Every structure is written in C-alpha cells, then in structure tokens.
PDB file of C-alpha atoms in Angstrom:
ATOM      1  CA  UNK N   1      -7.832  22.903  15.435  1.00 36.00           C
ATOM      2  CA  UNK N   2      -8.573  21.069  19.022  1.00 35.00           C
ATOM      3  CA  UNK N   3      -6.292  20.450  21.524  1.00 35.00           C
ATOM      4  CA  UNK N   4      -5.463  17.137  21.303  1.00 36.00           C
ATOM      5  CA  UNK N   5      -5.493  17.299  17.039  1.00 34.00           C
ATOM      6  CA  UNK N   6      -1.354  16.576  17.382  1.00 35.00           C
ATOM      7  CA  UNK N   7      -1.920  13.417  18.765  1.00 39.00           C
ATOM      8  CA  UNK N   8      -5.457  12.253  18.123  1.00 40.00           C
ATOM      9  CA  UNK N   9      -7.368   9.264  20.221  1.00 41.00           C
ATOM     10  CA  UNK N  10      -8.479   6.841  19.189  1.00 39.00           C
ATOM     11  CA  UNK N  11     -12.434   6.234  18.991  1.00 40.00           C
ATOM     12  CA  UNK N  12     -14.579   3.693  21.152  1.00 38.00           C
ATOM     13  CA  UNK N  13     -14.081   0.315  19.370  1.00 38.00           C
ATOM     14  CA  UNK N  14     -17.629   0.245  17.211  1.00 39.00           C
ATOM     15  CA  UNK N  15     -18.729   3.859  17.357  1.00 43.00           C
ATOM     16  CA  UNK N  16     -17.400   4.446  13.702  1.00 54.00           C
ATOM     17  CA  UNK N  17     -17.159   2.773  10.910  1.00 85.00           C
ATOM     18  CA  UNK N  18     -14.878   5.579   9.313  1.00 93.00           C
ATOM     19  CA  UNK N  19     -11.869   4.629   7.782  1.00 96.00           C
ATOM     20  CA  UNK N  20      -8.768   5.356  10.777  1.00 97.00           C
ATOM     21  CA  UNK N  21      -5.911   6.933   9.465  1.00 97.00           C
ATOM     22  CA  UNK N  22      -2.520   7.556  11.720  1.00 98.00           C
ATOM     23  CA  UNK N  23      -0.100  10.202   9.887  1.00 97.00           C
ATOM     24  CA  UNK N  24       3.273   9.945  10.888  1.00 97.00           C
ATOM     25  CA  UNK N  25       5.814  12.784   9.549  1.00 95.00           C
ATOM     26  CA  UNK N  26       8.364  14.263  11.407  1.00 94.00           C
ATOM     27  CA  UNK N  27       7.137  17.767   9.624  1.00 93.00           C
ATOM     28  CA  UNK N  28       4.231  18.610  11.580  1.00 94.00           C
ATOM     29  CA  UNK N  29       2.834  21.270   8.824  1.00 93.00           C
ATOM     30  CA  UNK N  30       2.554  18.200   6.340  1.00 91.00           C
ATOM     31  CA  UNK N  31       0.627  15.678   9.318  1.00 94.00           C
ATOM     32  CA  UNK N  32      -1.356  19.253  10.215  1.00 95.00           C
ATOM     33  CA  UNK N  33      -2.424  19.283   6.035  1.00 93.00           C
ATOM     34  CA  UNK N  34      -3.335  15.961   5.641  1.00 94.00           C
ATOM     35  CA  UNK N  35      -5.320  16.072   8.414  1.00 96.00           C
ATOM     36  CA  UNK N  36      -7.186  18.878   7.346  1.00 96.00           C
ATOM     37  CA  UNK N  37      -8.153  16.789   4.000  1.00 95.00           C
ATOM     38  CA  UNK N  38      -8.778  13.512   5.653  1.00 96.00           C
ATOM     39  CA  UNK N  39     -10.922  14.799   8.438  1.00 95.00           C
ATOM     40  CA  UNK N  40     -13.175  16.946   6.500  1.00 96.00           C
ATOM     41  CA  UNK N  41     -14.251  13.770   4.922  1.00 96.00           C
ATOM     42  CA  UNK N  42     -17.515  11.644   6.133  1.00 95.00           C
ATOM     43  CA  UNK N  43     -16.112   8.165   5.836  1.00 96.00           C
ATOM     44  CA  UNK N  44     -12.155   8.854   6.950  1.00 96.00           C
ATOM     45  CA  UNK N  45     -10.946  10.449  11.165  1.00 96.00           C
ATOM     46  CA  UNK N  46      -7.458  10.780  11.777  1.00 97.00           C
ATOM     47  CA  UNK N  47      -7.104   8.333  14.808  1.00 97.00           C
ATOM     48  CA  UNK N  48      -3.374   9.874  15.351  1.00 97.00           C
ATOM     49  CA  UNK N  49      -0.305  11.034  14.735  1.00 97.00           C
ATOM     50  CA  UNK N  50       3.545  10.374  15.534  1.00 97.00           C
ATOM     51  CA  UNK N  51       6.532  12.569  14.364  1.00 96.00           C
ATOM     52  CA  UNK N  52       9.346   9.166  14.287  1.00 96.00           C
ATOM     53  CA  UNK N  53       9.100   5.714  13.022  1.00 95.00           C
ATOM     54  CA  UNK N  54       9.405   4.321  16.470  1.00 96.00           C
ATOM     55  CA  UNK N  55       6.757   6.787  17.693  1.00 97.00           C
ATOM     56  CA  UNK N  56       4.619   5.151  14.894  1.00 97.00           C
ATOM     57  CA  UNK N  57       4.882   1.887  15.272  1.00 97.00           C
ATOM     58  CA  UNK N  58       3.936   2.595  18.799  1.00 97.00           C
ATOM     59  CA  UNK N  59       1.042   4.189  18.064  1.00 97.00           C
ATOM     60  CA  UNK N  60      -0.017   1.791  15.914  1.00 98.00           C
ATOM     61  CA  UNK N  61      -0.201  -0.819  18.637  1.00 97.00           C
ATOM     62  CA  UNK N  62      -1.798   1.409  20.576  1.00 97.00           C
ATOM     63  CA  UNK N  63      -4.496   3.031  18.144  1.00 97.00           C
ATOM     64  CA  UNK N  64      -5.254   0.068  15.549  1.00 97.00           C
ATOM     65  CA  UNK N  65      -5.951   2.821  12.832  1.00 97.00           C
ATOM     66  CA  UNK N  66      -6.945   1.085   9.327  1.00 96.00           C
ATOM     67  CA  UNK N  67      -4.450   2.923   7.458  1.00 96.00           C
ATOM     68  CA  UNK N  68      -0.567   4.166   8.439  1.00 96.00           C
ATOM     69  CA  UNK N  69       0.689   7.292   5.807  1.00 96.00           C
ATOM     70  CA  UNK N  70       4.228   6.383   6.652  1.00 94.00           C
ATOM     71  CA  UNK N  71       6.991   8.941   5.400  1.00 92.00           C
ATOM     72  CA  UNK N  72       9.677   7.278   4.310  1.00 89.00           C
ATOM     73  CA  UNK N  73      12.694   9.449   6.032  1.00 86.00           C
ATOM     74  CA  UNK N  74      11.925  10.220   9.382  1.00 90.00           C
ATOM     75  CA  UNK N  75      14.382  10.604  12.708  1.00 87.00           C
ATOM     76  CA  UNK N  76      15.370   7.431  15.357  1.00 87.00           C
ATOM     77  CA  UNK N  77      13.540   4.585  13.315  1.00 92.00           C
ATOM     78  CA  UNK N  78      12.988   5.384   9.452  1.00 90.00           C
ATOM     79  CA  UNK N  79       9.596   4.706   7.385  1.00 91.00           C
ATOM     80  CA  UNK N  80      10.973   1.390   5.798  1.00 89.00           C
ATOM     81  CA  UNK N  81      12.043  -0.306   9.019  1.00 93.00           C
ATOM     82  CA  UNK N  82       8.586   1.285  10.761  1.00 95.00           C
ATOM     83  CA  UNK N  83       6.855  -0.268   8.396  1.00 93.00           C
ATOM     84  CA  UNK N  84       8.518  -4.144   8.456  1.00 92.00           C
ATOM     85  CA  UNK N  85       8.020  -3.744  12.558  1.00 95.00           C
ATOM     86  CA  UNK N  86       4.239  -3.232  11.887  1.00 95.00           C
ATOM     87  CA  UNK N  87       3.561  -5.757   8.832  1.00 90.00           C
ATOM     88  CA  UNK N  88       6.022  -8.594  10.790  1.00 90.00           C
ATOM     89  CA  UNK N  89       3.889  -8.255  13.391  1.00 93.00           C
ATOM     90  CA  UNK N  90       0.655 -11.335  12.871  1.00 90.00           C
ATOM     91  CA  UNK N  91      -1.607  -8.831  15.766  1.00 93.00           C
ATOM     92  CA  UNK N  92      -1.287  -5.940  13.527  1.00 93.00           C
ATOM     93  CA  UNK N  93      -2.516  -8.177  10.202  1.00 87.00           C
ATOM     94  CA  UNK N  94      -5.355  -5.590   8.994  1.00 90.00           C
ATOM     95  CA  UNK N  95      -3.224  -2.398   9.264  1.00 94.00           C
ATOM     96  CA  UNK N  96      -2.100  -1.497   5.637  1.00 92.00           C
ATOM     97  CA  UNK N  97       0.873   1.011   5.313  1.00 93.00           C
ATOM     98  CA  UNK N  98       0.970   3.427   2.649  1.00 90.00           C
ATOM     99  CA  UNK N  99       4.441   5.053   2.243  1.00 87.00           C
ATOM    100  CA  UNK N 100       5.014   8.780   1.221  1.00 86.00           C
ATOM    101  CA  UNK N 101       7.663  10.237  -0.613  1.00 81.00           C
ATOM    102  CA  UNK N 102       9.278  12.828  -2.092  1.00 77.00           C
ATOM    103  CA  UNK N 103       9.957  11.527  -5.578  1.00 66.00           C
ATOM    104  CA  UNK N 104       8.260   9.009  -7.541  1.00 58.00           C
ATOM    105  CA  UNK N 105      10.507   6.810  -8.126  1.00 54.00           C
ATOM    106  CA  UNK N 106      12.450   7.237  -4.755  1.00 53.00           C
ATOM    107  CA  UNK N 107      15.244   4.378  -4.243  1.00 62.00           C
ATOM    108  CA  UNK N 108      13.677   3.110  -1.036  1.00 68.00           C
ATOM    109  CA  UNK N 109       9.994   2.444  -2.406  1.00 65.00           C
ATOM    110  CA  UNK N 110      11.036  -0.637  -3.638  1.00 67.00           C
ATOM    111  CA  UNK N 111      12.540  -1.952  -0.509  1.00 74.00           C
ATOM    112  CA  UNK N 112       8.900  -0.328   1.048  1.00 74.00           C
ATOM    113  CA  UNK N 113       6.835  -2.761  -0.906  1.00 74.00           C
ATOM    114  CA  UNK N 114       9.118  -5.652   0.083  1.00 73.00           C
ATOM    115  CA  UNK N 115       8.806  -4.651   3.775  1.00 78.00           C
ATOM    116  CA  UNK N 116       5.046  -5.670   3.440  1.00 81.00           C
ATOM    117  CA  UNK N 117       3.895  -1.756   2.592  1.00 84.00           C
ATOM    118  CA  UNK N 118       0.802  -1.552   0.617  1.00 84.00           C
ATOM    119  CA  UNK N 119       1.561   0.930  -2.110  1.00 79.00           C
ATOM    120  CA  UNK N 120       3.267   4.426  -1.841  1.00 78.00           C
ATOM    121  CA  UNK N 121       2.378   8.148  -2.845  1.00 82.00           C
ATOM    122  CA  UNK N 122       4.680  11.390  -3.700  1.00 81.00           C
ATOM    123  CA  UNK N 123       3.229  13.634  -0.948  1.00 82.00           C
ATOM    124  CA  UNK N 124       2.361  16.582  -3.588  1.00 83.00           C
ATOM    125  CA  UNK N 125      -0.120  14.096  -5.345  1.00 82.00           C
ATOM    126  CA  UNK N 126      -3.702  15.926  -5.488  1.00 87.00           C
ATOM    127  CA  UNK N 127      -6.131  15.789  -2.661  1.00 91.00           C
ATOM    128  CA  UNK N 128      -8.750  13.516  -4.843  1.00 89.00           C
ATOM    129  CA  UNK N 129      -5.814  10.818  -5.429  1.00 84.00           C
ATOM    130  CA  UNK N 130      -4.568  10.620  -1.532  1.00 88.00           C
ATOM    131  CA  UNK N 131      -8.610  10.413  -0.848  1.00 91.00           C
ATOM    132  CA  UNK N 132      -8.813   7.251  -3.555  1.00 86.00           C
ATOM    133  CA  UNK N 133      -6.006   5.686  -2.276  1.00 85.00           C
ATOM    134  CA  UNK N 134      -6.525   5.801   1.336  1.00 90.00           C
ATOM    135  CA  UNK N 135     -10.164   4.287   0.629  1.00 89.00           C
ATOM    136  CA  UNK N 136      -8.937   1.683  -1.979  1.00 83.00           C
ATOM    137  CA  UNK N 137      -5.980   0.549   0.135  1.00 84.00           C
ATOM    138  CA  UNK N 138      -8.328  -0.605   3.004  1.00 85.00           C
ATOM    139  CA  UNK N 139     -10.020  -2.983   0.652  1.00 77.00           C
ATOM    140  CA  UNK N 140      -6.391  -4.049  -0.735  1.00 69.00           C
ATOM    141  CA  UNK N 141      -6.959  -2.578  -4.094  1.00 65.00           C
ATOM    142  CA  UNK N 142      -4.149   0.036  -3.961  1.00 55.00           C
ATOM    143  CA  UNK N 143      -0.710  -0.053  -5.011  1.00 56.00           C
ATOM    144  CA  UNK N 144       0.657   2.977  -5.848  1.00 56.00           C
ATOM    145  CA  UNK N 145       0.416   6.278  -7.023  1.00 51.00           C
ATOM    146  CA  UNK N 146      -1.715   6.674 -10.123  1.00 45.00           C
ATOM    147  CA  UNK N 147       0.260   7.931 -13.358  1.00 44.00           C
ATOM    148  CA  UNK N 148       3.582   6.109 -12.073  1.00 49.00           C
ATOM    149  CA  UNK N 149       2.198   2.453 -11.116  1.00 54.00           C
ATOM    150  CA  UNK N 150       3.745   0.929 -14.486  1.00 55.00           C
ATOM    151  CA  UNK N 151       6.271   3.093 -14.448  1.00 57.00           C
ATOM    152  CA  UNK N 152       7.263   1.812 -10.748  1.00 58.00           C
ATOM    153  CA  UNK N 153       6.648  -1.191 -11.571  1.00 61.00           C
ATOM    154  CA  UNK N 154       9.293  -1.774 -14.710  1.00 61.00           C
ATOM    155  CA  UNK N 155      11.638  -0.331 -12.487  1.00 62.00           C
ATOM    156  CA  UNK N 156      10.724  -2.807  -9.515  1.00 61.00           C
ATOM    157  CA  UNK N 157      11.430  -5.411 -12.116  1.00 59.00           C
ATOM    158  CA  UNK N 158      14.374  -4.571 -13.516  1.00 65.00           C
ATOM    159  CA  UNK N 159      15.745  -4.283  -9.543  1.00 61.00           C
ATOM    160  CA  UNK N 160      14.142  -7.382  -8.828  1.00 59.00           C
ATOM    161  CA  UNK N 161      15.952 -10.661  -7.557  1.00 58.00           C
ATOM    162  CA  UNK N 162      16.225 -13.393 -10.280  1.00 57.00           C
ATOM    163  CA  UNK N 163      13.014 -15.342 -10.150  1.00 56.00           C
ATOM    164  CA  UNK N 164      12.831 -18.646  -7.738  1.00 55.00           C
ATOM    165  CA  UNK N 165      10.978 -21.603  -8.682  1.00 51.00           C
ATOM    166  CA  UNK N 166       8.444 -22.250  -6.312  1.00 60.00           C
ATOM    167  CA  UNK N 167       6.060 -24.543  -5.708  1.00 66.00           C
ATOM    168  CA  UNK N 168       3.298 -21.819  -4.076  1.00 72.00           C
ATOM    169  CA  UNK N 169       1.834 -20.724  -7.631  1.00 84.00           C
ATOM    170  CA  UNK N 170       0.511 -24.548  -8.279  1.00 86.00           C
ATOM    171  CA  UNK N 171      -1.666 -23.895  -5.952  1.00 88.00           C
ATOM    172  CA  UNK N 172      -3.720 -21.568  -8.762  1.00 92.00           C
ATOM    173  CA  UNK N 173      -5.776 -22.153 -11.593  1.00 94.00           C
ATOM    174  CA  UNK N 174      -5.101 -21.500 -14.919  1.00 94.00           C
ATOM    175  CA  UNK N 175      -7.265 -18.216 -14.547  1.00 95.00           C
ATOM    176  CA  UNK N 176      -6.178 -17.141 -11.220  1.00 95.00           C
ATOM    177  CA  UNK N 177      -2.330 -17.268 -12.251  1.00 93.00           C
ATOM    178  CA  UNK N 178      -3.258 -15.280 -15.489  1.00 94.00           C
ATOM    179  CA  UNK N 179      -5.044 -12.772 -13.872  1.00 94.00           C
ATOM    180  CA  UNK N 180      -2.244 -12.504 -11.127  1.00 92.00           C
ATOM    181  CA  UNK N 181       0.039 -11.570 -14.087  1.00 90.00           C
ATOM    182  CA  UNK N 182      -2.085  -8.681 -15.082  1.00 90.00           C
ATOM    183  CA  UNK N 183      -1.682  -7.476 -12.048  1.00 87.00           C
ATOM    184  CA  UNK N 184       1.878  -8.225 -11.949  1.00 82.00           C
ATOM    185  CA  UNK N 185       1.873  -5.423 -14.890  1.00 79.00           C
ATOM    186  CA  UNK N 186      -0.279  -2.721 -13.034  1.00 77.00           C
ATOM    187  CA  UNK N 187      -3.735  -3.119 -14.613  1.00 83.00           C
ATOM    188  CA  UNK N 188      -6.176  -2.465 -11.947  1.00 83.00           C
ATOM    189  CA  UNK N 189      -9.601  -4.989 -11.557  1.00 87.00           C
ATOM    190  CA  UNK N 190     -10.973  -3.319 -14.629  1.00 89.00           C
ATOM    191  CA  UNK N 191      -8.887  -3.417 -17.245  1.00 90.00           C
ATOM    192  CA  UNK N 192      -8.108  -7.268 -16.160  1.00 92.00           C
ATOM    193  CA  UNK N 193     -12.233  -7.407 -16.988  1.00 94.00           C
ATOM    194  CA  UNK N 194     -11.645  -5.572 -20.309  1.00 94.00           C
ATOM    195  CA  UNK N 195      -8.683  -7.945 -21.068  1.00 95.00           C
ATOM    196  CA  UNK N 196     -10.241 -11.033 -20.281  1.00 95.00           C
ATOM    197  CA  UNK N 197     -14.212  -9.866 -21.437  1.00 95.00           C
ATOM    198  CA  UNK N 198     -15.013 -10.306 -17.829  1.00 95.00           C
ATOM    199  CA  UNK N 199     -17.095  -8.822 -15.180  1.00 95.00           C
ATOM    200  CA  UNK N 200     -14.933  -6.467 -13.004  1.00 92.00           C
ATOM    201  CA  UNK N 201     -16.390  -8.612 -10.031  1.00 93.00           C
ATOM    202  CA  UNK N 202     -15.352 -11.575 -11.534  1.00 96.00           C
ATOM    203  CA  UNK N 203     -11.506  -9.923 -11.579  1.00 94.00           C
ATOM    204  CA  UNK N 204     -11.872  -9.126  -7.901  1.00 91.00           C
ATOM    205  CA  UNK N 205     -13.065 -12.543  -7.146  1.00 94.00           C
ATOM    206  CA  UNK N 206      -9.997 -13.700  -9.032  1.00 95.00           C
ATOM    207  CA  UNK N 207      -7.601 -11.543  -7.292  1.00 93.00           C
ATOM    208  CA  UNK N 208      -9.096 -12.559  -4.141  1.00 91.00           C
ATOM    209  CA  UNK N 209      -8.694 -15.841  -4.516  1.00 94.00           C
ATOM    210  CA  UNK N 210      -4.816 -15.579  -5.595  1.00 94.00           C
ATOM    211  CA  UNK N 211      -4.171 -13.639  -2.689  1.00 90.00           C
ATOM    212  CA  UNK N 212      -5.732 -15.960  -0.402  1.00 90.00           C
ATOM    213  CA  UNK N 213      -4.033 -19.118  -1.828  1.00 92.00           C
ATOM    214  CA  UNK N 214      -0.557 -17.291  -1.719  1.00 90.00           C
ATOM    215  CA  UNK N 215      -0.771 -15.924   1.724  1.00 85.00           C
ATOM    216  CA  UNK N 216      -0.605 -11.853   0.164  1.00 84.00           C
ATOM    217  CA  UNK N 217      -1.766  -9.294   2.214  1.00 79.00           C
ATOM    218  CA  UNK N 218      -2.765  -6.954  -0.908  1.00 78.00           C
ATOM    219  CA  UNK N 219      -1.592  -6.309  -4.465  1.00 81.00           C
ATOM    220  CA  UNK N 220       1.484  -4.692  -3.373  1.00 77.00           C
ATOM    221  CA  UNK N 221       2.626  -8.487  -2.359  1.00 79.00           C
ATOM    222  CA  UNK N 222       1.148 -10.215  -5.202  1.00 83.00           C
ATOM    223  CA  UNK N 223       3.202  -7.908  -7.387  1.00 80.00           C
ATOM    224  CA  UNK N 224       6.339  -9.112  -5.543  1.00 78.00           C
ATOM    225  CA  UNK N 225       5.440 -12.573  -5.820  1.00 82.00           C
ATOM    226  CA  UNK N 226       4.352 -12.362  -9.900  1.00 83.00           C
ATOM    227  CA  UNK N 227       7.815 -11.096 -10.640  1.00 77.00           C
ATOM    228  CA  UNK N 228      10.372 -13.305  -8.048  1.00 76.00           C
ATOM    229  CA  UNK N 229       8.699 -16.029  -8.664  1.00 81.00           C
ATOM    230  CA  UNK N 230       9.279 -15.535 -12.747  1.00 79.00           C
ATOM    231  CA  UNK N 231       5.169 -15.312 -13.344  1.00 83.00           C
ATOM    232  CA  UNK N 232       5.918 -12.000 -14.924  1.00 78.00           C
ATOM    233  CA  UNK N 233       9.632 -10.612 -16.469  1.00 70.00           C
ATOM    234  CA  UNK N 234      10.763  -6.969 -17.442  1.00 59.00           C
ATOM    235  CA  UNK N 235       9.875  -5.605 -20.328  1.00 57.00           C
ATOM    236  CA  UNK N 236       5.941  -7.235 -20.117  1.00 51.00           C
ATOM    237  CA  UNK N 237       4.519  -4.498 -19.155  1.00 48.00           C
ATOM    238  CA  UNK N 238       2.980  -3.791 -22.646  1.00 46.00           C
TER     239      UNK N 238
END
C-alpha cells in the first residue's frame, strides 16, 4: 500500500471517468479492506478516506467523490447526521451516500434513508454485492442490500409516519404513479417490466420521470415518498 493510501487525493477533474469512492470508518482495517476491493477494480479509485463523520463530510467538500460508504456509528459526528450535512447541502447534489452497518435491519437505517442516504449495506455482504451496489447507486438504481430490500422495507413501513395528503403525486401519470408503487415495494426496473409486460427501459424511463417530477434524488427517496404520502401501505409488499 502507498503512502498516502490512508487519505487518498483526489484525481485531476477529467482524467478519470472511474467511479470515486470516499470510505469513512473509524476502523481503519475495514476502510484498508474495502479499499483493497474497490481499487483493484477498472471502473471504481478510492478518492479518500476519513475515520469521523465530521472528518467525512469534510472530505467530501473537499474531494467530490461519486459515492460516500458512510458507517453508521462513528466518533464526534455519527454516520446519520454526516450524511443529512452532505445531502442538505444543494453543492454536494450528485454525491450519493451509502450507509454501512452492522445488522440488517439496524434501528438507525431507517432514519439513514430519511436523512437523504441512498440505500445501506451490512458490511460482511460479499465483495460482488458491495461492487453492484457501489456501481448501481451512481446511476440511482440502488437501495439497499440485496436479500433484505423487502424485508427493510415492511419494516420502514410499519415505522413509517401516517401518510399526508399531498398534492406533489398529481403531478404523475397514471403509469408513472403505478410504477412508483412497485418500487415503493422493492421490485427493481425489471421485475416492474415483467409486471407491467414492459421493456426494462421503458421502467427506467418511468422511474426517471417520477423522480424528476417529485424532486427525489434516487429510489431511496421515492420509497419514502410512496409510503408517507399513502401511495403504498404495510402489508403490500406481496
């Protein structure tokens, strides 16, 4: 490992296209493994690294990276409030935190995805999944672990404020606020295409489109906004 591999710098503006990734753990044998994985890979470079949530959010600021892996517990400044520092902020608008955990179903992912975090993973999920996720996240198609997103999800619900009328979802289509429900239930861009005997791109488009209208960074938000705004209930995810 080089010298400056605790850190990292960050890359002249245009000379990559790889996806930029900033780890920040306090353990620095879990940034040292991740960094191992994401860095042997052609289209990912650790721009960084910080060992505290305010540490992150100031390198964040500073580095621009693509994608934050934000542990949730962390000394001075925790993950959560890390994270609503960096999505409050409109300058930081592209950056898309995903939150790591311990446990699947830890009590503060829910608050995460409220604080504007883009999905969450356990940190012993396998190296293929973190890989997936860091790539699909960039493009807003991640949420959250594989194997647990419904299960997260029902639980999300049942925590879930009662839902508010508002006026934002009449700003859809017929089409556009069924396919936000399917993703209100977990089903990813292509089993909304199976469902609806559609072309996966025609899902995305969808999705797109939703998000746009409702002012959603990602998924992760038009989850939140399916179930408070009573699009989708408990107990639909069947």
């Amino acid at each position: 490992m080089t010298g400056d591999a605790v850190t990292g710098d960050a890359m002249t503006p245009g000379a990559s296209s790889a996806i930029r990734v900033l780890l920040a753990d306090d353990q620095s044998l879990v940034r040292a493994g991740f960094r191992a994985l994401l860095d042997a890979q052609p289209d990912i470079e650790v721009a960084g690294e910080a060992a505290d949530g305010d540490e992150a959010v100031d390198r964040v600021r500073a580095l621009r990276p693509d994608v934050v892996l934000m542990d949730i517990r962390m000394p001075r400044l925790d993950g959560l409030e890390a994270t609503r520092r960096i999505t409050d902020d409109p300058d930081l608008g592209e950056v898309r935190v995903v939150m790591l955990t311990t446990f699947e179903l830890d009590e503060y992912v829910f608050e995460a995805i409220r604080a504007g975090a883009s999905g969450f993973l356990v940190k012993d999920t396998e190296p293929e999944e973190l890989l997936r996720a860091v790539r699909a996240v960039v493009h807003g198609d991640a949420l959250l672990s594989p194997g647990v997103t419904r299960r997260l999800i029902e639980e999300f619900a049942a925590r879930s404020k009662a839902p508010a009328a508002t006026a934002a979802l009449g700003a859809l289509t017929e089409r556009e606020r069924e396919v936000m429900a399917l993703v209100g239930i977990g089903l990813s861009n292509e089993e909304i295409a199976r469902r609806l005997v559609v072309s996966p791109l025609t899902a995305k488009t969808h999705v797109s489109r939703a998000m746009v209208k409702l002012g959603a960074r990602d998924r992760a938000q038009l989850v939140v906004l399916a179930y408070e705004s009573g699009l989708v209930r408990p107990g639909w995810l069947g």
